[in-house]
mmCIF file with all atom_site columns, C-alpha atoms in Angstrom:
data_model
loop_
_atom_site.group_PDB
_atom_site.id
_atom_site.type_symbol
_atom_site.label_atom_id
_atom_site.label_alt_id
_atom_site.label_comp_id
_atom_site.label_asym_id
_atom_site.label_entity_id
_atom_site.label_seq_id
_atom_site.pdbx_PDB_ins_code
_atom_site.Cartn_x
_atom_site.Cartn_y
_atom_site.Cartn_z
_atom_site.occupancy
_atom_site.B_iso_or_equiv
_atom_site.pdbx_formal_charge
_atom_site.auth_seq_id
_atom_site.auth_comp_id
_atom_site.auth_asym_id
_atom_site.auth_atom_id
_atom_site.pdbx_PDB_model_num
ATOM 1   C CA . THR A 1 1   ? -0.797  -5.587 14.555  1.00 54.00 ? 1   THR A CA 1
ATOM 2   C CA . ASN A 1 2   ? 1.831   -5.133 11.892  1.00 60.00 ? 2   ASN A CA 1
ATOM 3   C CA . ARG A 1 3   ? 0.533   -3.653 8.669   1.00 60.00 ? 3   ARG A CA 1
ATOM 4   C CA . ASN A 1 4   ? 2.131   -3.751 5.249   1.00 62.00 ? 4   ASN A CA 1
ATOM 5   C CA . LEU A 1 5   ? 1.373   -1.993 2.012   1.00 58.00 ? 5   LEU A CA 1
ATOM 6   C CA . VAL A 1 6   ? 1.101   -4.450 -0.868  1.00 65.00 ? 6   VAL A CA 1
ATOM 7   C CA . GLY A 1 7   ? 0.213   -3.988 -4.510  1.00 67.00 ? 7   GLY A CA 1
ATOM 8   C CA . PRO A 1 8   ? 1.473   -3.264 -7.987  1.00 69.00 ? 8   PRO A CA 1
ATOM 9   C CA . VAL A 1 9   ? 3.459   -0.110 -8.747  1.00 63.00 ? 9   VAL A CA 1
ATOM 10  C CA . THR A 1 10  ? 3.027   1.611  -12.092 1.00 63.00 ? 10  THR A CA 1
ATOM 11  C CA . TYR A 1 11  ? 4.864   4.605  -13.466 1.00 63.00 ? 11  TYR A CA 1
ATOM 12  C CA . VAL A 1 12  ? 2.911   6.760  -15.877 1.00 60.00 ? 12  VAL A CA 1
ATOM 13  C CA . PRO A 1 13  ? 4.533   10.031 -16.986 1.00 64.00 ? 13  PRO A CA 1
ATOM 14  C CA . GLN A 1 14  ? 2.322   13.010 -16.176 1.00 60.00 ? 14  GLN A CA 1
ATOM 15  C CA . PHE A 1 15  ? 1.951   13.997 -19.833 1.00 60.00 ? 15  PHE A CA 1
ATOM 16  C CA . LYS A 1 16  ? 0.391   10.577 -20.485 1.00 57.00 ? 16  LYS A CA 1
ATOM 17  C CA . THR A 1 17  ? -1.833  10.436 -17.419 1.00 57.00 ? 17  THR A CA 1
ATOM 18  C CA . ALA A 1 18  ? -5.505  10.196 -18.291 1.00 59.00 ? 18  ALA A CA 1
ATOM 19  C CA . THR A 1 19  ? -8.110  11.353 -15.804 1.00 58.00 ? 19  THR A CA 1
ATOM 20  C CA . ASP A 1 20  ? -10.173 8.419  -14.549 1.00 63.00 ? 20  ASP A CA 1
ATOM 21  C CA . VAL A 1 21  ? -13.318 9.936  -13.008 1.00 61.00 ? 21  VAL A CA 1
ATOM 22  C CA . ASP A 1 22  ? -14.831 6.492  -12.543 1.00 71.00 ? 22  ASP A CA 1
ATOM 23  C CA . ARG A 1 23  ? -12.277 5.642  -9.857  1.00 85.00 ? 23  ARG A CA 1
ATOM 24  C CA . PRO A 1 24  ? -12.417 8.243  -7.094  1.00 90.00 ? 24  PRO A CA 1
ATOM 25  C CA . VAL A 1 25  ? -9.407  8.801  -4.881  1.00 92.00 ? 25  VAL A CA 1
ATOM 26  C CA . GLN A 1 26  ? -9.495  8.970  -1.086  1.00 94.00 ? 26  GLN A CA 1
ATOM 27  C CA . PHE A 1 27  ? -6.764  11.335 0.076   1.00 95.00 ? 27  PHE A CA 1
ATOM 28  C CA . LEU A 1 28  ? -5.745  10.794 3.696   1.00 96.00 ? 28  LEU A CA 1
ATOM 29  C CA . ILE A 1 29  ? -3.471  13.543 4.962   1.00 97.00 ? 29  ILE A CA 1
ATOM 30  C CA . VAL A 1 30  ? -1.368  12.828 8.054   1.00 97.00 ? 30  VAL A CA 1
ATOM 31  C CA . LEU A 1 31  ? -0.512  16.136 9.741   1.00 97.00 ? 31  LEU A CA 1
ATOM 32  C CA . ASP A 1 32  ? 1.950   16.700 12.576  1.00 96.00 ? 32  ASP A CA 1
ATOM 33  C CA . VAL A 1 33  ? 0.424   19.212 15.002  1.00 96.00 ? 33  VAL A CA 1
ATOM 34  C CA . SER A 1 34  ? 3.043   18.795 17.728  1.00 94.00 ? 34  SER A CA 1
ATOM 35  C CA . GLY A 1 35  ? 4.937   21.655 19.376  1.00 92.00 ? 35  GLY A CA 1
ATOM 36  C CA . SER A 1 36  ? 7.757   21.714 16.836  1.00 93.00 ? 36  SER A CA 1
ATOM 37  C CA . MET A 1 37  ? 5.261   22.791 14.181  1.00 96.00 ? 37  MET A CA 1
ATOM 38  C CA . ALA A 1 38  ? 5.122   26.196 15.951  1.00 96.00 ? 38  ALA A CA 1
ATOM 39  C CA . TRP A 1 39  ? 8.825   26.766 15.175  1.00 96.00 ? 39  TRP A CA 1
ATOM 40  C CA . ASN A 1 40  ? 10.117  28.132 11.888  1.00 96.00 ? 40  ASN A CA 1
ATOM 41  C CA . PHE A 1 41  ? 11.602  25.892 9.201   1.00 94.00 ? 41  PHE A CA 1
ATOM 42  C CA . ALA A 1 42  ? 15.109  26.470 10.528  1.00 95.00 ? 42  ALA A CA 1
ATOM 43  C CA . GLY A 1 43  ? 13.955  24.818 13.778  1.00 95.00 ? 43  GLY A CA 1
ATOM 44  C CA . GLN A 1 44  ? 14.082  28.098 15.661  1.00 96.00 ? 44  GLN A CA 1
ATOM 45  C CA . GLY A 1 45  ? 11.830  29.329 18.412  1.00 95.00 ? 45  GLY A CA 1
ATOM 46  C CA . ARG A 1 46  ? 12.118  31.702 21.345  1.00 93.00 ? 46  ARG A CA 1
ATOM 47  C CA . ASN A 1 47  ? 13.314  30.872 24.836  1.00 87.00 ? 47  ASN A CA 1
ATOM 48  C CA . SER A 1 48  ? 11.820  32.279 28.055  1.00 83.00 ? 48  SER A CA 1
ATOM 49  C CA . SER A 1 49  ? 14.025  35.382 27.696  1.00 86.00 ? 49  SER A CA 1
ATOM 50  C CA . GLY A 1 50  ? 12.687  36.052 24.205  1.00 88.00 ? 50  GLY A CA 1
ATOM 51  C CA . GLN A 1 51  ? 15.949  35.122 22.490  1.00 92.00 ? 51  GLN A CA 1
ATOM 52  C CA . THR A 1 52  ? 15.982  33.203 19.227  1.00 95.00 ? 52  THR A CA 1
ATOM 53  C CA . VAL A 1 53  ? 17.255  29.667 19.844  1.00 95.00 ? 53  VAL A CA 1
ATOM 54  C CA . THR A 1 54  ? 17.591  26.514 17.803  1.00 95.00 ? 54  THR A CA 1
ATOM 55  C CA . CYS A 1 55  ? 14.890  24.329 19.289  1.00 93.00 ? 55  CYS A CA 1
ATOM 56  C CA . THR A 1 56  ? 16.130  21.198 17.536  1.00 88.00 ? 56  THR A CA 1
ATOM 57  C CA . ASP A 1 57  ? 19.058  21.332 19.971  1.00 89.00 ? 57  ASP A CA 1
ATOM 58  C CA . PRO A 1 58  ? 17.871  19.648 23.206  1.00 87.00 ? 58  PRO A CA 1
ATOM 59  C CA . ALA A 1 59  ? 20.250  21.849 25.202  1.00 89.00 ? 59  ALA A CA 1
ATOM 60  C CA . ASN A 1 60  ? 17.978  24.823 24.519  1.00 89.00 ? 60  ASN A CA 1
ATOM 61  C CA . ALA A 1 61  ? 15.054  23.105 26.298  1.00 84.00 ? 61  ALA A CA 1
ATOM 62  C CA . CYS A 1 62  ? 12.309  24.540 24.111  1.00 87.00 ? 62  CYS A CA 1
ATOM 63  C CA . VAL A 1 63  ? 8.937   23.881 25.685  1.00 79.00 ? 63  VAL A CA 1
ATOM 64  C CA . SER A 1 64  ? 5.837   23.717 23.520  1.00 72.00 ? 64  SER A CA 1
ATOM 65  C CA . ILE A 1 65  ? 3.887   26.955 23.135  1.00 85.00 ? 65  ILE A CA 1
ATOM 66  C CA . ASP A 1 66  ? 6.416   28.864 25.253  1.00 87.00 ? 66  ASP A CA 1
ATOM 67  C CA . SER A 1 67  ? 8.968   28.460 22.453  1.00 93.00 ? 67  SER A CA 1
ATOM 68  C CA . ALA A 1 68  ? 6.746   29.297 19.473  1.00 95.00 ? 68  ALA A CA 1
ATOM 69  C CA . TRP A 1 69  ? 8.247   31.406 16.713  1.00 96.00 ? 69  TRP A CA 1
ATOM 70  C CA . PRO A 1 70  ? 6.815   34.942 17.120  1.00 95.00 ? 70  PRO A CA 1
ATOM 71  C CA . ASN A 1 71  ? 5.742   35.446 13.485  1.00 96.00 ? 71  ASN A CA 1
ATOM 72  C CA . ALA A 1 72  ? 2.867   32.998 12.958  1.00 96.00 ? 72  ALA A CA 1
ATOM 73  C CA . GLN A 1 73  ? 3.189   33.233 9.164   1.00 97.00 ? 73  GLN A CA 1
ATOM 74  C CA . GLU A 1 74  ? 6.715   31.801 9.372   1.00 97.00 ? 74  GLU A CA 1
ATOM 75  C CA . ARG A 1 75  ? 5.733   28.807 11.498  1.00 97.00 ? 75  ARG A CA 1
ATOM 76  C CA . ARG A 1 76  ? 5.792   25.311 10.044  1.00 97.00 ? 76  ARG A CA 1
ATOM 77  C CA . ILE A 1 77  ? 2.095   24.790 10.851  1.00 97.00 ? 77  ILE A CA 1
ATOM 78  C CA . TYR A 1 78  ? 1.096   27.961 9.017   1.00 97.00 ? 78  TYR A CA 1
ATOM 79  C CA . ILE A 1 79  ? 2.902   26.854 5.859   1.00 97.00 ? 79  ILE A CA 1
ATOM 80  C CA . ALA A 1 80  ? 1.526   23.304 6.122   1.00 97.00 ? 80  ALA A CA 1
ATOM 81  C CA . LYS A 1 81  ? -2.030  24.598 6.500   1.00 98.00 ? 81  LYS A CA 1
ATOM 82  C CA . GLN A 1 82  ? -1.611  26.924 3.512   1.00 97.00 ? 82  GLN A CA 1
ATOM 83  C CA . VAL A 1 83  ? -0.487  23.952 1.407   1.00 97.00 ? 83  VAL A CA 1
ATOM 84  C CA . LEU A 1 84  ? -3.541  21.991 2.586   1.00 97.00 ? 84  LEU A CA 1
ATOM 85  C CA . ARG A 1 85  ? -5.845  24.912 1.732   1.00 97.00 ? 85  ARG A CA 1
ATOM 86  C CA . ASN A 1 86  ? -4.378  25.021 -1.773  1.00 96.00 ? 86  ASN A CA 1
ATOM 87  C CA . PHE A 1 87  ? -4.886  21.266 -2.087  1.00 97.00 ? 87  PHE A CA 1
ATOM 88  C CA . VAL A 1 88  ? -8.515  21.562 -0.963  1.00 97.00 ? 88  VAL A CA 1
ATOM 89  C CA . ALA A 1 89  ? -9.057  24.411 -3.438  1.00 97.00 ? 89  ALA A CA 1
ATOM 90  C CA . LYS A 1 90  ? -7.770  22.128 -6.217  1.00 96.00 ? 90  LYS A CA 1
ATOM 91  C CA . ILE A 1 91  ? -10.078 19.299 -5.077  1.00 96.00 ? 91  ILE A CA 1
ATOM 92  C CA . ASP A 1 92  ? -12.982 21.769 -5.095  1.00 97.00 ? 92  ASP A CA 1
ATOM 93  C CA . GLU A 1 93  ? -12.056 23.102 -8.532  1.00 96.00 ? 93  GLU A CA 1
ATOM 94  C CA . GLN A 1 94  ? -11.923 19.609 -10.014 1.00 94.00 ? 94  GLN A CA 1
ATOM 95  C CA . LYS A 1 95  ? -15.202 18.686 -8.321  1.00 95.00 ? 95  LYS A CA 1
ATOM 96  C CA . ASN A 1 96  ? -16.925 21.784 -9.699  1.00 96.00 ? 96  ASN A CA 1
ATOM 97  C CA . ASN A 1 97  ? -15.623 21.397 -13.252 1.00 94.00 ? 97  ASN A CA 1
ATOM 98  C CA . GLY A 1 98  ? -16.565 17.708 -13.331 1.00 92.00 ? 98  GLY A CA 1
ATOM 99  C CA . THR A 1 99  ? -12.991 16.463 -13.795 1.00 90.00 ? 99  THR A CA 1
ATOM 100 C CA . ARG A 1 100 ? -12.868 14.520 -10.510 1.00 92.00 ? 100 ARG A CA 1
ATOM 101 C CA . PRO A 1 101 ? -16.228 14.966 -8.791  1.00 93.00 ? 101 PRO A CA 1
ATOM 102 C CA . ASN A 1 102 ? -15.946 12.013 -6.400  1.00 93.00 ? 102 ASN A CA 1
ATOM 103 C CA . ASP A 1 103 ? -12.521 12.392 -4.777  1.00 94.00 ? 103 ASP A CA 1
ATOM 104 C CA . MET A 1 104 ? -12.682 12.615 -0.960  1.00 96.00 ? 104 MET A CA 1
ATOM 105 C CA . VAL A 1 105 ? -10.379 13.839 1.818   1.00 97.00 ? 105 VAL A CA 1
ATOM 106 C CA . ARG A 1 106 ? -9.779  13.253 5.536   1.00 97.00 ? 106 ARG A CA 1
ATOM 107 C CA . ILE A 1 107 ? -7.031  14.423 7.858   1.00 98.00 ? 107 ILE A CA 1
ATOM 108 C CA . VAL A 1 108 ? -5.311  12.537 10.688  1.00 97.00 ? 108 VAL A CA 1
ATOM 109 C CA . THR A 1 109 ? -3.468  14.744 13.171  1.00 97.00 ? 109 THR A CA 1
ATOM 110 C CA . PHE A 1 110 ? -1.071  13.695 15.913  1.00 94.00 ? 110 PHE A CA 1
ATOM 111 C CA . SER A 1 111 ? 0.364   15.396 18.980  1.00 93.00 ? 111 SER A CA 1
ATOM 112 C CA . GLY A 1 112 ? 1.567   14.006 22.319  1.00 84.00 ? 112 GLY A CA 1
ATOM 113 C CA . ARG A 1 113 ? -0.059  16.223 24.889  1.00 61.00 ? 113 ARG A CA 1
ATOM 114 C CA . LEU A 1 114 ? -0.992  13.679 27.536  1.00 53.00 ? 114 LEU A CA 1
ATOM 115 C CA . GLY A 1 115 ? 2.226   12.095 28.833  1.00 53.00 ? 115 GLY A CA 1
ATOM 116 C CA . ASN A 1 116 ? 2.801   8.373  29.390  1.00 55.00 ? 116 ASN A CA 1
ATOM 117 C CA . TYR A 1 117 ? 0.108   5.778  28.832  1.00 57.00 ? 117 TYR A CA 1
ATOM 118 C CA . VAL A 1 118 ? -0.719  3.262  31.517  1.00 59.00 ? 118 VAL A CA 1
ATOM 119 C CA . ASN A 1 119 ? -3.045  0.350  30.817  1.00 59.00 ? 119 ASN A CA 1
ATOM 120 C CA . THR A 1 120 ? -5.495  -1.216 33.279  1.00 63.00 ? 120 THR A CA 1
ATOM 121 C CA . ASN A 1 121 ? -2.693  -3.400 34.703  1.00 69.00 ? 121 ASN A CA 1
ATOM 122 C CA . GLY A 1 122 ? -0.581  -0.327 35.509  1.00 66.00 ? 122 GLY A CA 1
ATOM 123 C CA . GLN A 1 123 ? 1.862   -0.994 32.683  1.00 67.00 ? 123 GLN A CA 1
ATOM 124 C CA . VAL A 1 124 ? 3.149   1.797  30.465  1.00 67.00 ? 124 VAL A CA 1
ATOM 125 C CA . GLY A 1 125 ? 2.561   1.252  26.766  1.00 66.00 ? 125 GLY A CA 1
ATOM 126 C CA . ASP A 1 126 ? -1.140  0.978  26.060  1.00 72.00 ? 126 ASP A CA 1
ATOM 127 C CA . ASN A 1 127 ? -0.967  1.301  22.278  1.00 80.00 ? 127 ASN A CA 1
ATOM 128 C CA . ALA A 1 128 ? -4.711  1.493  21.669  1.00 83.00 ? 128 ALA A CA 1
ATOM 129 C CA . ARG A 1 129 ? -5.089  4.324  24.160  1.00 79.00 ? 129 ARG A CA 1
ATOM 130 C CA . ALA A 1 130 ? -2.115  6.159  22.660  1.00 82.00 ? 130 ALA A CA 1
ATOM 131 C CA . VAL A 1 131 ? -3.622  5.958  19.173  1.00 88.00 ? 131 VAL A CA 1
ATOM 132 C CA . ASN A 1 132 ? -7.023  7.102  20.428  1.00 87.00 ? 132 ASN A CA 1
ATOM 133 C CA . ASP A 1 133 ? -5.776  9.916  22.679  1.00 85.00 ? 133 ASP A CA 1
ATOM 134 C CA . LEU A 1 134 ? -2.864  11.272 20.628  1.00 89.00 ? 134 LEU A CA 1
ATOM 135 C CA . THR A 1 135 ? -4.587  11.466 17.257  1.00 93.00 ? 135 THR A CA 1
ATOM 136 C CA . GLU A 1 136 ? -7.649  13.086 15.795  1.00 95.00 ? 136 GLU A CA 1
ATOM 137 C CA . VAL A 1 137 ? -9.471  12.370 12.550  1.00 97.00 ? 137 VAL A CA 1
ATOM 138 C CA . LEU A 1 138 ? -11.037 15.348 10.784  1.00 97.00 ? 138 LEU A CA 1
ATOM 139 C CA . PRO A 1 139 ? -13.689 15.918 9.529   1.00 97.00 ? 139 PRO A CA 1
ATOM 140 C CA . ALA A 1 140 ? -16.252 13.412 10.820  1.00 95.00 ? 140 ALA A CA 1
ATOM 141 C CA . GLY A 1 141 ? -16.411 11.589 7.472   1.00 95.00 ? 141 GLY A CA 1
ATOM 142 C CA . TRP A 1 142 ? -14.852 11.474 4.013   1.00 97.00 ? 142 TRP A CA 1
ATOM 143 C CA . THR A 1 143 ? -15.833 14.588 2.070   1.00 97.00 ? 143 THR A CA 1
ATOM 144 C CA . ASN A 1 144 ? -14.927 16.930 -0.750  1.00 97.00 ? 144 ASN A CA 1
ATOM 145 C CA . ASP A 1 145 ? -16.895 19.875 0.674   1.00 97.00 ? 145 ASP A CA 1
ATOM 146 C CA . ARG A 1 146 ? -14.499 22.826 0.659   1.00 98.00 ? 146 ARG A CA 1
ATOM 147 C CA . THR A 1 147 ? -16.010 24.628 3.657   1.00 98.00 ? 147 THR A CA 1
ATOM 148 C CA . THR A 1 148 ? -15.972 21.479 5.802   1.00 98.00 ? 148 THR A CA 1
ATOM 149 C CA . LEU A 1 149 ? -12.364 20.718 4.866   1.00 98.00 ? 149 LEU A CA 1
ATOM 150 C CA . GLU A 1 150 ? -11.184 24.283 5.466   1.00 98.00 ? 150 GLU A CA 1
ATOM 151 C CA . GLN A 1 151 ? -12.817 24.229 8.916   1.00 98.00 ? 151 GLN A CA 1
ATOM 152 C CA . ALA A 1 152 ? -11.034 20.929 9.645   1.00 98.00 ? 152 ALA A CA 1
ATOM 153 C CA . ILE A 1 153 ? -7.713  22.475 8.580   1.00 98.00 ? 153 ILE A CA 1
ATOM 154 C CA . ASP A 1 154 ? -8.274  25.432 10.927  1.00 97.00 ? 154 ASP A CA 1
ATOM 155 C CA . GLN A 1 155 ? -9.252  23.122 13.790  1.00 97.00 ? 155 GLN A CA 1
ATOM 156 C CA . ALA A 1 156 ? -6.308  20.741 13.335  1.00 96.00 ? 156 ALA A CA 1
ATOM 157 C CA . GLY A 1 157 ? -4.024  21.024 16.368  1.00 93.00 ? 157 GLY A CA 1
ATOM 158 C CA . MET A 1 158 ? -5.412  24.397 17.425  1.00 94.00 ? 158 MET A CA 1
ATOM 159 C CA . VAL A 1 159 ? -4.202  25.576 20.843  1.00 93.00 ? 159 VAL A CA 1
ATOM 160 C CA . ASN A 1 160 ? -5.952  28.381 22.751  1.00 92.00 ? 160 ASN A CA 1
ATOM 161 C CA . SER A 1 161 ? -8.211  29.103 19.743  1.00 95.00 ? 161 SER A CA 1
ATOM 162 C CA . ASP A 1 162 ? -5.139  29.852 17.594  1.00 96.00 ? 162 ASP A CA 1
ATOM 163 C CA . PRO A 1 163 ? -5.051  27.729 14.400  1.00 96.00 ? 163 PRO A CA 1
ATOM 164 C CA . TYR A 1 164 ? -1.305  28.418 14.040  1.00 96.00 ? 164 TYR A CA 1
ATOM 165 C CA . MET A 1 165 ? -0.254  27.415 17.567  1.00 95.00 ? 165 MET A CA 1
ATOM 166 C CA . THR A 1 166 ? 0.631   23.798 18.332  1.00 94.00 ? 166 THR A CA 1
ATOM 167 C CA . ALA A 1 167 ? 1.769   21.910 21.415  1.00 92.00 ? 167 ALA A CA 1
ATOM 168 C CA . GLY A 1 168 ? 3.083   18.554 22.567  1.00 88.00 ? 168 GLY A CA 1
ATOM 169 C CA . ALA A 1 169 ? 5.527   15.828 21.641  1.00 86.00 ? 169 ALA A CA 1
ATOM 170 C CA . THR A 1 170 ? 5.665   14.071 18.267  1.00 87.00 ? 170 THR A CA 1
ATOM 171 C CA . PRO A 1 171 ? 4.043   10.603 18.386  1.00 86.00 ? 171 PRO A CA 1
ATOM 172 C CA . SER A 1 172 ? 4.319   10.027 14.632  1.00 90.00 ? 172 SER A CA 1
ATOM 173 C CA . ALA A 1 173 ? 3.932   6.254  15.036  1.00 89.00 ? 173 ALA A CA 1
ATOM 174 C CA . ALA A 1 174 ? 0.518   6.824  16.634  1.00 90.00 ? 174 ALA A CA 1
ATOM 175 C CA . GLY A 1 175 ? -0.404  9.059  13.686  1.00 93.00 ? 175 GLY A CA 1
ATOM 176 C CA . MET A 1 176 ? 0.561   6.378  11.180  1.00 95.00 ? 176 MET A CA 1
ATOM 177 C CA . ALA A 1 177 ? -1.296  3.713  13.158  1.00 94.00 ? 177 ALA A CA 1
ATOM 178 C CA . ARG A 1 178 ? -4.453  5.861  13.157  1.00 95.00 ? 178 ARG A CA 1
ATOM 179 C CA . ALA A 1 179 ? -4.073  6.508  9.418   1.00 94.00 ? 179 ALA A CA 1
ATOM 180 C CA . SER A 1 180 ? -3.918  2.771  8.852   1.00 94.00 ? 180 SER A CA 1
ATOM 181 C CA . GLN A 1 181 ? -7.112  2.330  10.878  1.00 95.00 ? 181 GLN A CA 1
ATOM 182 C CA . VAL A 1 182 ? -8.894  5.077  8.932   1.00 96.00 ? 182 VAL A CA 1
ATOM 183 C CA . PHE A 1 183 ? -7.952  3.507  5.595   1.00 90.00 ? 183 PHE A CA 1
ATOM 184 C CA . SER A 1 184 ? -8.919  0.004  6.720   1.00 91.00 ? 184 SER A CA 1
ATOM 185 C CA . SER A 1 185 ? -12.404 1.226  7.606   1.00 90.00 ? 185 SER A CA 1
ATOM 186 C CA . ALA A 1 186 ? -12.834 3.543  4.604   1.00 88.00 ? 186 ALA A CA 1
ATOM 187 C CA . PRO A 1 187 ? -15.722 2.908  2.208   1.00 85.00 ? 187 PRO A CA 1
ATOM 188 C CA . GLU A 1 188 ? -14.847 1.098  -0.999  1.00 80.00 ? 188 GLU A CA 1
#
């Protein structure tokens, strides 16, 4: 199914934006938790000899968790999760001060850890299975509970109980397809 975004676009300068607490916002975050998120922002990781290599160069054959950048606080996933924590803190602050008490959040993650997809006829390319197996939706429902959202952020893409280690290929199309499904089934 092809999906399109349709609707009016309005530009309102921030200094003129009025808070509309009667219309809650559903924030759906799409987060890459594939292996490249364990590299630093320069695209560097470590090879099997422990040398720094540019993992965005296919010639260096970086392989998932084996090529993770050694300093977890410099990894892409660490920075992304810190940004999400700050966002959740802002949601919580606005909920608690009554500014935006009804805004809700969910997270869609994607990572290609399972290889090719074969449907029941033996053909590669089972899109529904790819979307189901290569994505995860966190938490279980729309929420603005800070603790629940912070736990979902920690859990997102976690490998070997490490919230800052990621693995797998980058099936971003599957992530966008799942996000579309989540929005289409979201409460009004």
